[in-house]
mmCIF file of C-alpha atoms and ligand atoms in Angstrom:
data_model
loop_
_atom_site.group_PDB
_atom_site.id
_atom_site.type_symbol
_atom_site.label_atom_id
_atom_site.label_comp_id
_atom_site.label_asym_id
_atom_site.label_seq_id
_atom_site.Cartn_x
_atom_site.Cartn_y
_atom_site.Cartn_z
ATOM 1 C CA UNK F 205 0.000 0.000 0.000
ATOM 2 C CA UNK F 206 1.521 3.735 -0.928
ATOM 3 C CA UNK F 207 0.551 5.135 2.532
ATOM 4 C CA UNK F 208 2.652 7.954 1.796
ATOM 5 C CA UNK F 209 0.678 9.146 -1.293
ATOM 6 C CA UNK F 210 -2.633 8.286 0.397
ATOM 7 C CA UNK F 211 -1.156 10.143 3.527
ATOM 8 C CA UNK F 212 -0.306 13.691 1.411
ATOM 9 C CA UNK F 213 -3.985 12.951 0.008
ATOM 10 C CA UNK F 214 -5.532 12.877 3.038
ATOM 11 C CA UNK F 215 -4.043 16.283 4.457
ATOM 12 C CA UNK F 216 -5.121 17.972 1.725
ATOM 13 C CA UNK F 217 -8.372 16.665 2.064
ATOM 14 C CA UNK F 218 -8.567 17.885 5.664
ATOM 15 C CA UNK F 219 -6.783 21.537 5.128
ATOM 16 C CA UNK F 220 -10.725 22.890 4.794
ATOM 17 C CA UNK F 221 -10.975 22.133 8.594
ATOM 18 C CA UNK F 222 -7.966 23.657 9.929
ATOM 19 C CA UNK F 223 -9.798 27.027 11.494
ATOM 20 C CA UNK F 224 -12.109 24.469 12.955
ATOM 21 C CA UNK F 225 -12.780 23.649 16.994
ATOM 22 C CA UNK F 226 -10.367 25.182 19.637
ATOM 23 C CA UNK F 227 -7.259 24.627 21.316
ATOM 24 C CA UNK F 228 -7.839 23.519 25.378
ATOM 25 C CA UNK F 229 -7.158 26.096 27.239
ATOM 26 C CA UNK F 230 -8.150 25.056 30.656
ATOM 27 C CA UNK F 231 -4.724 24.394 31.210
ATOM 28 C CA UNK F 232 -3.041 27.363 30.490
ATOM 29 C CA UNK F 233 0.585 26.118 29.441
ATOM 30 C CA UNK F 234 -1.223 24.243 26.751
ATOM 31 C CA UNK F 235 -4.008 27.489 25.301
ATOM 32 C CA UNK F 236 -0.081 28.710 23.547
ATOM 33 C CA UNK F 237 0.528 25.874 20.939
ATOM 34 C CA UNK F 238 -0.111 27.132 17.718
ATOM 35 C CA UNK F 239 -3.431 25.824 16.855
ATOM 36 C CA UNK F 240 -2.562 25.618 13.182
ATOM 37 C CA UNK F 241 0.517 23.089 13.606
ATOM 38 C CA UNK F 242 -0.647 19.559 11.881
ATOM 39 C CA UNK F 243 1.027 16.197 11.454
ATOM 40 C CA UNK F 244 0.539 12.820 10.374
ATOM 41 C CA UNK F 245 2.709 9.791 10.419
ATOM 42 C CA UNK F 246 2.367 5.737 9.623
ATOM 43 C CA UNK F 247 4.746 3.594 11.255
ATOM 44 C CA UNK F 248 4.352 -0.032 9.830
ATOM 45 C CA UNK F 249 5.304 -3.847 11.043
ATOM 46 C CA UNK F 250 7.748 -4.068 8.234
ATOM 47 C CA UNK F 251 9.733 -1.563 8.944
ATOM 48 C CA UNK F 252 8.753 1.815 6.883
ATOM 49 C CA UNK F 253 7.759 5.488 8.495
ATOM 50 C CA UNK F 254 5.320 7.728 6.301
ATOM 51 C CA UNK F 255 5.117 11.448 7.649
ATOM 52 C CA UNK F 256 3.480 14.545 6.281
ATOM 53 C CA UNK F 257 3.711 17.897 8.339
ATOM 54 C CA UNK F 258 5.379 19.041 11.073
ATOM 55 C CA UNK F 259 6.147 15.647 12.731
ATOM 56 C CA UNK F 260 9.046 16.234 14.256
ATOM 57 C CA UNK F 261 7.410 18.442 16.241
ATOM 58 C CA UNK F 262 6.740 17.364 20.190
ATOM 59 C CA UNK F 263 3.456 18.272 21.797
ATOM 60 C CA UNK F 264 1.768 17.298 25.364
ATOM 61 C CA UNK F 265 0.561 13.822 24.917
ATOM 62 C CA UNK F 266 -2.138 14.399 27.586
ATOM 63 C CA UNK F 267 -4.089 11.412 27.741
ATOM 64 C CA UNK F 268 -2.832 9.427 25.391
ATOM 65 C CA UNK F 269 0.102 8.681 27.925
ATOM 66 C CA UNK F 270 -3.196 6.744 30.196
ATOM 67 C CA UNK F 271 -2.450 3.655 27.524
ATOM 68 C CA UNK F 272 1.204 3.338 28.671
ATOM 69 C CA UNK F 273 0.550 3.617 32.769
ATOM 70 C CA UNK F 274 -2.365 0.976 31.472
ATOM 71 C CA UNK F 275 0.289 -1.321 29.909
ATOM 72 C CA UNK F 276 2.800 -0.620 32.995
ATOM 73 C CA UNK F 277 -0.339 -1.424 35.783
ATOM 74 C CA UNK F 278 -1.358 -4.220 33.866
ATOM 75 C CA UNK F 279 1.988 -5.729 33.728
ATOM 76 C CA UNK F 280 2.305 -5.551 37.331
ATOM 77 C CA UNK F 281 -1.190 -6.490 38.891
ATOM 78 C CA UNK F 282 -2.032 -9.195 36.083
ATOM 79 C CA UNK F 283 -6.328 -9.411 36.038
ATOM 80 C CA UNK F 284 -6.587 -8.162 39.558
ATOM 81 C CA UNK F 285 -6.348 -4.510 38.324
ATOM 82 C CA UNK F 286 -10.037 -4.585 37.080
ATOM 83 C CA UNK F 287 -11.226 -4.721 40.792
ATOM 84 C CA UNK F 288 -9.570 -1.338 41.127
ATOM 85 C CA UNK F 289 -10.519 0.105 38.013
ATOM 86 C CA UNK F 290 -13.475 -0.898 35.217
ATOM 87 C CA UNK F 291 -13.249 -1.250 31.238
ATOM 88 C CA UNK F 292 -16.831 -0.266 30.392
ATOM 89 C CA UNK F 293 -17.359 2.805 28.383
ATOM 90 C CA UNK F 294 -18.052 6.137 30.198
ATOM 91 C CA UNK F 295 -20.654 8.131 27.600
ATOM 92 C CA UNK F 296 -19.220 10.930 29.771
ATOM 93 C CA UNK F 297 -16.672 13.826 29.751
ATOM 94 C CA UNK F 298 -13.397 12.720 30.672
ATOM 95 C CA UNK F 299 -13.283 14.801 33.955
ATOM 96 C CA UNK F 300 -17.199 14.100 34.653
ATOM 97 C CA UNK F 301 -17.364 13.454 38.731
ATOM 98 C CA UNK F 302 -20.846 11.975 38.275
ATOM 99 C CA UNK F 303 -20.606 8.231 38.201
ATOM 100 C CA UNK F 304 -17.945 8.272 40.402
ATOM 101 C CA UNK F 305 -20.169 9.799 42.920
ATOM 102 C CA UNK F 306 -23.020 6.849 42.278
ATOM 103 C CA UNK F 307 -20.645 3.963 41.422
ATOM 104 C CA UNK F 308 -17.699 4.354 43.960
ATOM 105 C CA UNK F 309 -15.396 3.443 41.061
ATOM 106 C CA UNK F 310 -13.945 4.368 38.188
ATOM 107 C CA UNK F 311 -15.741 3.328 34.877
ATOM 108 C CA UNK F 312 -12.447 2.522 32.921
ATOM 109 C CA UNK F 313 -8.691 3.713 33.023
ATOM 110 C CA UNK F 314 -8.868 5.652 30.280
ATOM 111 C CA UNK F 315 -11.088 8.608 32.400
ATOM 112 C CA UNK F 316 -9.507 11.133 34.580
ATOM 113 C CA UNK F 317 -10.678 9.101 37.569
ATOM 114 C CA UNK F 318 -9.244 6.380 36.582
ATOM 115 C CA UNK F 319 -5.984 7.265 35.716
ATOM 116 C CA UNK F 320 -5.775 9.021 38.847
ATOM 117 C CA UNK F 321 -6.275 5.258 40.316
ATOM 118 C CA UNK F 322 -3.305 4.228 37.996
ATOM 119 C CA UNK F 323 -1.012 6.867 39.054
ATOM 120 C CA UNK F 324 -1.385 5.546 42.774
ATOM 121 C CA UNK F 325 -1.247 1.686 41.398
ATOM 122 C CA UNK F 326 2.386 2.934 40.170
ATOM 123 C CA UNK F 327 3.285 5.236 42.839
ATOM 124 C CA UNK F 328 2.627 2.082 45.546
ATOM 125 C CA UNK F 329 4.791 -0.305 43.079
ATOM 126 C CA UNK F 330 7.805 1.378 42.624
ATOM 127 C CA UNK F 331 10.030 3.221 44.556
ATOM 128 C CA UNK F 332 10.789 5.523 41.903
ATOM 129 C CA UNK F 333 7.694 5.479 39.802
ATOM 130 C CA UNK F 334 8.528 8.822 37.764
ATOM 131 C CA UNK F 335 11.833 7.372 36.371
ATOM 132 C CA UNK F 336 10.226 4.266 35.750
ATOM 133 C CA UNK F 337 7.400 5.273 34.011
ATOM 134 C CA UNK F 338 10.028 7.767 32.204
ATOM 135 C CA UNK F 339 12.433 4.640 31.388
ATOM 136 C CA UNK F 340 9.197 2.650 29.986
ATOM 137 C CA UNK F 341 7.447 5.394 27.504
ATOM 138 C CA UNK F 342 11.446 6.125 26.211
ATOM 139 C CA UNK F 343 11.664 2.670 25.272
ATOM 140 C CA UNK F 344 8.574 1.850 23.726
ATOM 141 C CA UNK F 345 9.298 5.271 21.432
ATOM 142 C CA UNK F 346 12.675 4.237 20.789
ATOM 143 C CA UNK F 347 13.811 8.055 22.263
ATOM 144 C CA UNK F 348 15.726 9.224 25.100
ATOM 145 C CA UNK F 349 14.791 12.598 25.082
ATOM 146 C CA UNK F 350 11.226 12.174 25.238
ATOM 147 C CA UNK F 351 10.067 14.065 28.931
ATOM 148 C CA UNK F 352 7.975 15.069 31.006
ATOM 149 C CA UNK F 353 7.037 19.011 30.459
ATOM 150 C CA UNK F 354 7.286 20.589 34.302
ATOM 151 C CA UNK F 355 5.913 23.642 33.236
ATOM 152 C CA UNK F 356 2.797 22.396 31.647
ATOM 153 C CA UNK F 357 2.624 19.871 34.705
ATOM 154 C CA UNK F 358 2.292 22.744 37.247
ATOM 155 C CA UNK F 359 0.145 24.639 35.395
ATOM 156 C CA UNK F 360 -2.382 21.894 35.701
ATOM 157 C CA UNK F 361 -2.361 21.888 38.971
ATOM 158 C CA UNK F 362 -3.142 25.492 39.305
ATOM 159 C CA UNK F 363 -5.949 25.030 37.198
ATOM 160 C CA UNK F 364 -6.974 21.368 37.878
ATOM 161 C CA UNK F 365 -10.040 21.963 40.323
ATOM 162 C CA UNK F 366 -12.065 18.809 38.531
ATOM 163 C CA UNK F 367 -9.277 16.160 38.703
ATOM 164 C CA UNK F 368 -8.412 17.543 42.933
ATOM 165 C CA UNK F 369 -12.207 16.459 43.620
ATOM 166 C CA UNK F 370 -11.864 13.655 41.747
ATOM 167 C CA UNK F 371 -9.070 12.307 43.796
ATOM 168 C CA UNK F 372 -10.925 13.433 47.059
ATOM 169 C CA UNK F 373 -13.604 11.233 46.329
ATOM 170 C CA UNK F 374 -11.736 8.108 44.982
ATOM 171 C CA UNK F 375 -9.387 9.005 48.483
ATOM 172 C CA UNK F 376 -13.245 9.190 50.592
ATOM 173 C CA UNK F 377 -14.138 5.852 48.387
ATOM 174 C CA UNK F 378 -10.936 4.463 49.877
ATOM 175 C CA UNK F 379 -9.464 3.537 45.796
ATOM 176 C CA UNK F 380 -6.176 5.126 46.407
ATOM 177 C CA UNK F 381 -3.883 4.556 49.051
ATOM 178 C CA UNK F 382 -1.469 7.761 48.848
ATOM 179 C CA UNK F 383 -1.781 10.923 49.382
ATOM 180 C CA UNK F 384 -4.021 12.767 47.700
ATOM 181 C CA UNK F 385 -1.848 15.624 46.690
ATOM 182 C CA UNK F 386 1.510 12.732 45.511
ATOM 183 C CA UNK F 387 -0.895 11.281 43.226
ATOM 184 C CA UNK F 388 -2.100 14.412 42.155
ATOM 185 C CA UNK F 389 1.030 15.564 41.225
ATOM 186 C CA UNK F 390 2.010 12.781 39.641
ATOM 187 C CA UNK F 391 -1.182 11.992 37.242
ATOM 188 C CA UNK F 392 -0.161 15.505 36.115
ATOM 189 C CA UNK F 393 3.119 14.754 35.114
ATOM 190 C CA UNK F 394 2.511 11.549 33.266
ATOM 191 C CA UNK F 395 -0.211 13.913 31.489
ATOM 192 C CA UNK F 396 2.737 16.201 30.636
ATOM 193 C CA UNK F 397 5.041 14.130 28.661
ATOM 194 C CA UNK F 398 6.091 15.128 25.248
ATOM 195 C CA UNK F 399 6.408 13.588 21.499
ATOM 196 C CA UNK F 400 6.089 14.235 18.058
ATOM 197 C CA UNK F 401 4.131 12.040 15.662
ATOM 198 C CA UNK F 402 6.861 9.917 14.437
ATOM 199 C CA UNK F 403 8.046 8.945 18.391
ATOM 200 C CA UNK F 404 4.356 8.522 18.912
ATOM 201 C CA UNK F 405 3.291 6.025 16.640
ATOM 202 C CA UNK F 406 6.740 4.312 17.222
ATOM 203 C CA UNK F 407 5.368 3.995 20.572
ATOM 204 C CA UNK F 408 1.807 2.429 19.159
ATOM 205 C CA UNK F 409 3.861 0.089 17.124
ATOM 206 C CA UNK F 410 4.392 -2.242 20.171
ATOM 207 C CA UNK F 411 0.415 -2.523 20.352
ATOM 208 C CA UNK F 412 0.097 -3.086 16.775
ATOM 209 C CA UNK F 413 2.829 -6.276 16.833
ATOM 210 C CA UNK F 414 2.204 -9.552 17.546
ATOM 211 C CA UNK F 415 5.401 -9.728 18.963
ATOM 212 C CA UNK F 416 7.487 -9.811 22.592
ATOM 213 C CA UNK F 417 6.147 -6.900 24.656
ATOM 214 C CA UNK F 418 8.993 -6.397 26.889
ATOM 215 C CA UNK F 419 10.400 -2.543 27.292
ATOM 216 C CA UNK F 420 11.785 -1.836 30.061
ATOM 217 C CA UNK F 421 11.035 -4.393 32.679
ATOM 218 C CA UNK F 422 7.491 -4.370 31.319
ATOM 219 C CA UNK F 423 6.291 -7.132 29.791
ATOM 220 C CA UNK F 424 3.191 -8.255 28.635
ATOM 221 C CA UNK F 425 1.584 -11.078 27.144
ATOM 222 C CA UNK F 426 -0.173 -11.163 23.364
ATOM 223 C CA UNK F 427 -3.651 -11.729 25.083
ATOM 224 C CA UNK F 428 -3.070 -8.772 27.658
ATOM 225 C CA UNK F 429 -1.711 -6.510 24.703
ATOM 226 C CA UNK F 430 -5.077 -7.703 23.197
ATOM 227 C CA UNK F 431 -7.241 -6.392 25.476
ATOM 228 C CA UNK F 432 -5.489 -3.089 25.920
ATOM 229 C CA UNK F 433 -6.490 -2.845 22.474
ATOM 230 C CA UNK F 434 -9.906 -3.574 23.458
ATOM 231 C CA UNK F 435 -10.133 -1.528 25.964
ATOM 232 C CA UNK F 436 -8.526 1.923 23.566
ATOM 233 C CA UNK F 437 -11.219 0.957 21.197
ATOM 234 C CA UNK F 438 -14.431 1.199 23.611
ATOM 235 C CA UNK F 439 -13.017 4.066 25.844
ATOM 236 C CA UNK F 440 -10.336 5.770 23.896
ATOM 237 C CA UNK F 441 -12.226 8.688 23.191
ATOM 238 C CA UNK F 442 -13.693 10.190 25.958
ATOM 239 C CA UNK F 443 -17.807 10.241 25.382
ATOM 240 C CA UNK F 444 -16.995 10.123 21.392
ATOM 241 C CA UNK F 445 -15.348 6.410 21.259
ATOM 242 C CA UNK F 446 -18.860 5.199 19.373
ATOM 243 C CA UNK F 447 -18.545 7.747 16.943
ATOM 244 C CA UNK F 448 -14.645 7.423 16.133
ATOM 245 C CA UNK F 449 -15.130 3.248 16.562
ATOM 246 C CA UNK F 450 -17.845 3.855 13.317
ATOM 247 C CA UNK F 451 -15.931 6.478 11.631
ATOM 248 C CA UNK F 452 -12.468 5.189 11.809
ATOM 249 C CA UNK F 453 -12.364 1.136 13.165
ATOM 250 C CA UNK F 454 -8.995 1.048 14.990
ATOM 251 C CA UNK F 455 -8.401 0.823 18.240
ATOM 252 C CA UNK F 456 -7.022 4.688 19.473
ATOM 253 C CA UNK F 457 -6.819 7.276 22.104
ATOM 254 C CA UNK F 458 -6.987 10.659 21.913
ATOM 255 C CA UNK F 459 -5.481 13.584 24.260
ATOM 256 C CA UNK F 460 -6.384 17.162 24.790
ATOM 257 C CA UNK F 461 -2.961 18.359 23.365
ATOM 258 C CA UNK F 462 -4.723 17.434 20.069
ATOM 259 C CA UNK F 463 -2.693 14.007 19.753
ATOM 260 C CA UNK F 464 -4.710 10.553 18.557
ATOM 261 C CA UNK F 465 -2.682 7.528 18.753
ATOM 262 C CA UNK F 466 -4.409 4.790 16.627
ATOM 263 C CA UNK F 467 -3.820 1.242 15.390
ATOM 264 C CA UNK F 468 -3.952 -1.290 12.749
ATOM 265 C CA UNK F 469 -3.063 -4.409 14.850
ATOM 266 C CA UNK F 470 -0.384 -6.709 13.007
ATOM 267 C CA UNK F 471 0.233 -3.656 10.148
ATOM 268 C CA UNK F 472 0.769 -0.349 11.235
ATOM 269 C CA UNK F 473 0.504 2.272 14.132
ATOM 270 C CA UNK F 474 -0.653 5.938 13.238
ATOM 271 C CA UNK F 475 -0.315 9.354 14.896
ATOM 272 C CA UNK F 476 -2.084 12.534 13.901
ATOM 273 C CA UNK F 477 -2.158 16.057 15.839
ATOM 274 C CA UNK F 478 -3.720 18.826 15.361
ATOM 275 C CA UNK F 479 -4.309 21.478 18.145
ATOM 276 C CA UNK F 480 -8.147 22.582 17.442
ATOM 277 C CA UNK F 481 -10.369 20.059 19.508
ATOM 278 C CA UNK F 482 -14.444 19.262 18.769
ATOM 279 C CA UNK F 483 -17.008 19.755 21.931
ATOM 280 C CA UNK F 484 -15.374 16.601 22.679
ATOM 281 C CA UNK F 485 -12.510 17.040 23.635
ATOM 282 C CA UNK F 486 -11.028 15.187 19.916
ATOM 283 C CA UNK F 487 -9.082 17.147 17.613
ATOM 284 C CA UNK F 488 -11.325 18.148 14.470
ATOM 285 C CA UNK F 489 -8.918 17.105 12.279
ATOM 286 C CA UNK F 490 -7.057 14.439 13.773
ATOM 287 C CA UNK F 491 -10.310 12.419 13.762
ATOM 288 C CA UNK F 492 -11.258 13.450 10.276
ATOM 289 C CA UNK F 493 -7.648 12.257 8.759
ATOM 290 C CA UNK F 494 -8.029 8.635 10.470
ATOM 291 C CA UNK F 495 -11.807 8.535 8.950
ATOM 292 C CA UNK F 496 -10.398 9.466 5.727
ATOM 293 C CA UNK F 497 -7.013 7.465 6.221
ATOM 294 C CA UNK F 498 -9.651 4.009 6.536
ATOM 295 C CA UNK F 499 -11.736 5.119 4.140
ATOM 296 C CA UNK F 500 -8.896 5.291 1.393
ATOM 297 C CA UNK F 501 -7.406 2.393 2.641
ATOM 298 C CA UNK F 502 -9.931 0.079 3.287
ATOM 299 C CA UNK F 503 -8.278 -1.349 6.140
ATOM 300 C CA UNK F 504 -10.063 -1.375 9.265
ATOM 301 C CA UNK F 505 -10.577 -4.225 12.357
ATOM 302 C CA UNK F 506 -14.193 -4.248 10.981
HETATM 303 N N1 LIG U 721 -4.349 16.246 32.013
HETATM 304 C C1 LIG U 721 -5.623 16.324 31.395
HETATM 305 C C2 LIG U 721 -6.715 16.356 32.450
HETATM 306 O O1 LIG U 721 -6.644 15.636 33.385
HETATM 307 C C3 LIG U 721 -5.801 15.184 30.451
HETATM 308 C C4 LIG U 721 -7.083 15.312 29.686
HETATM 309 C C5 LIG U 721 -7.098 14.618 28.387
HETATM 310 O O2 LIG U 721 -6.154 14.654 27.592
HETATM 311 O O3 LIG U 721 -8.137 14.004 28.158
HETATM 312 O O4 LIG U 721 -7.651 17.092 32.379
#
């Protein structure tokens, strides 16, 4: 397949959009990326990267990065994590606070809440859960420069009034053990690590292979990679992951720093970003270049 031709298609195709939707601002490090900046990128199995626009370009992953402290809990707590956390779909906002109020726990990891949960599952396995978190994303993206961004970190936490109640009431619920203001601190800085497209779908690519899933000390096996997969394609897009599951059929997930992280298991991974987000949450045209990219491929999991 000439991804590359089909990817230069695509962009074109979607340059209409580009005033469309609106950067997040509710954390204000992030309201000063240039909402125009777009990039997409195919990294396959056998061995060949496709890129169009600025992809070598790093932005805030946001909550994309919940698949990797997914992977990393997963690998350490086996089936038992799914009493801590659930994997049905939300229908709600990312940050909503209102089944977590009625259900006492989390709906799935890929929510605010239950990230949060994550961050403590790491933070009570590890001594040094920042650097190994850091150690584990670096691998799977094959860079050692990828970070965490401090500044955009903090400035989340001046702003993050939703995700402090939302740890007081998993805390009240009694679903983390730490304190409230550790895990705080670090959900926000697993938020704030950086790539560009091409490190990103590198990073995809060990969700799209068949293969040994061992980076890092983390290992999982094919069945657990699997359901990861599963899990991105019922809840990877906040209360949208219907409407990107019928538009697009890959398994994804999506972040506020306008970054979707998608896959074609056993072929290819693919990152897009664009800054401008939907209602959603979803960048406008990040979604619309993965419809387009399945449409013009016919390849889908459907
Ligand atoms: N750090 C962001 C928050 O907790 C992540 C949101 C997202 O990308 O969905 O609000």
């Amino acid at each position: 397949m000439d991804y590359q031709t089909i990817l230069e298609k695509v962009s074109k195709a979607v340059a209409p959009l580009t005033g469309e939707g609106k950067v997040a601002d509710y954390i204000p490090a992030l309201a000063n990326v240039n909402p125009n900046k777009y990039a997409v990128c195919i990294d396959s199995i056998d061995g060949n990267l496709y890129a169009v626009g600025d992809a070598d370009e790093r932005f805030s992953l946001q909550s994309i990065t919940k698949v990797f402290s997914l992977a990393m809990c997963l690998s350490i707590k086996g089936e038992e994590l799914w009493t801590r956390v659930g994997k049905e779909p939300s229908g709600t906002a990312f940050n909503s606070l209102v089944q977590l109020e009625v259900e006492g726990m989390p709906r799935n990891p890929f929510i605010n809440a239950g990230a949060i949960v994550l961050a403590d599952v790491l933070l009570t396995s590890f001594p040094d859960p920042e650097a190994r978190f850091l150690s584990f994303v670096r691998e799977l993206c094959g860079s050692d420069t990828v970070d965490y961004n401090l500044e955009v970190a903090h400035s989340e936490r001046e702003t993050g009034y939703l995700n402090a109640a939302i740890v007081n009431l998993l805390k009240y619920h009694k679903k983390i053990e730490r304190d409230v203001e550790e895990v705080l601190a670090f959900y926000f800085k697993m938020c704030s690590i950086e790539m560009n497209c091409k490190e990103l779908a590198r990073a995809f690519l060990a969700f799209a292979n068949h293969c040994r899933f061992d980076y890092a000390g983390v290992s999982l096996t094919l069945s657990q990679v699997k359901r990861i997969n599963s899990v991105m394609q019922t809840c990877g897009f906040y209360d949208e992951a219907g409407e990107f599951s019928y538009l697009v059929g890959l398994p994804g997930k999506s972040g506020v720093g306008g970054g979707i992280a998608a896959l074609y298991p056993r072929r290819y991974s693919v990152a897009v970003w664009s800054p401008r987000l939907n209602s959603k949450g979803n960048s406008v045209m990040g979604m619309k270049t993965l419809e387009l990219l399945t449409t013009e491929t016919m390849e889908s999991i459907f």
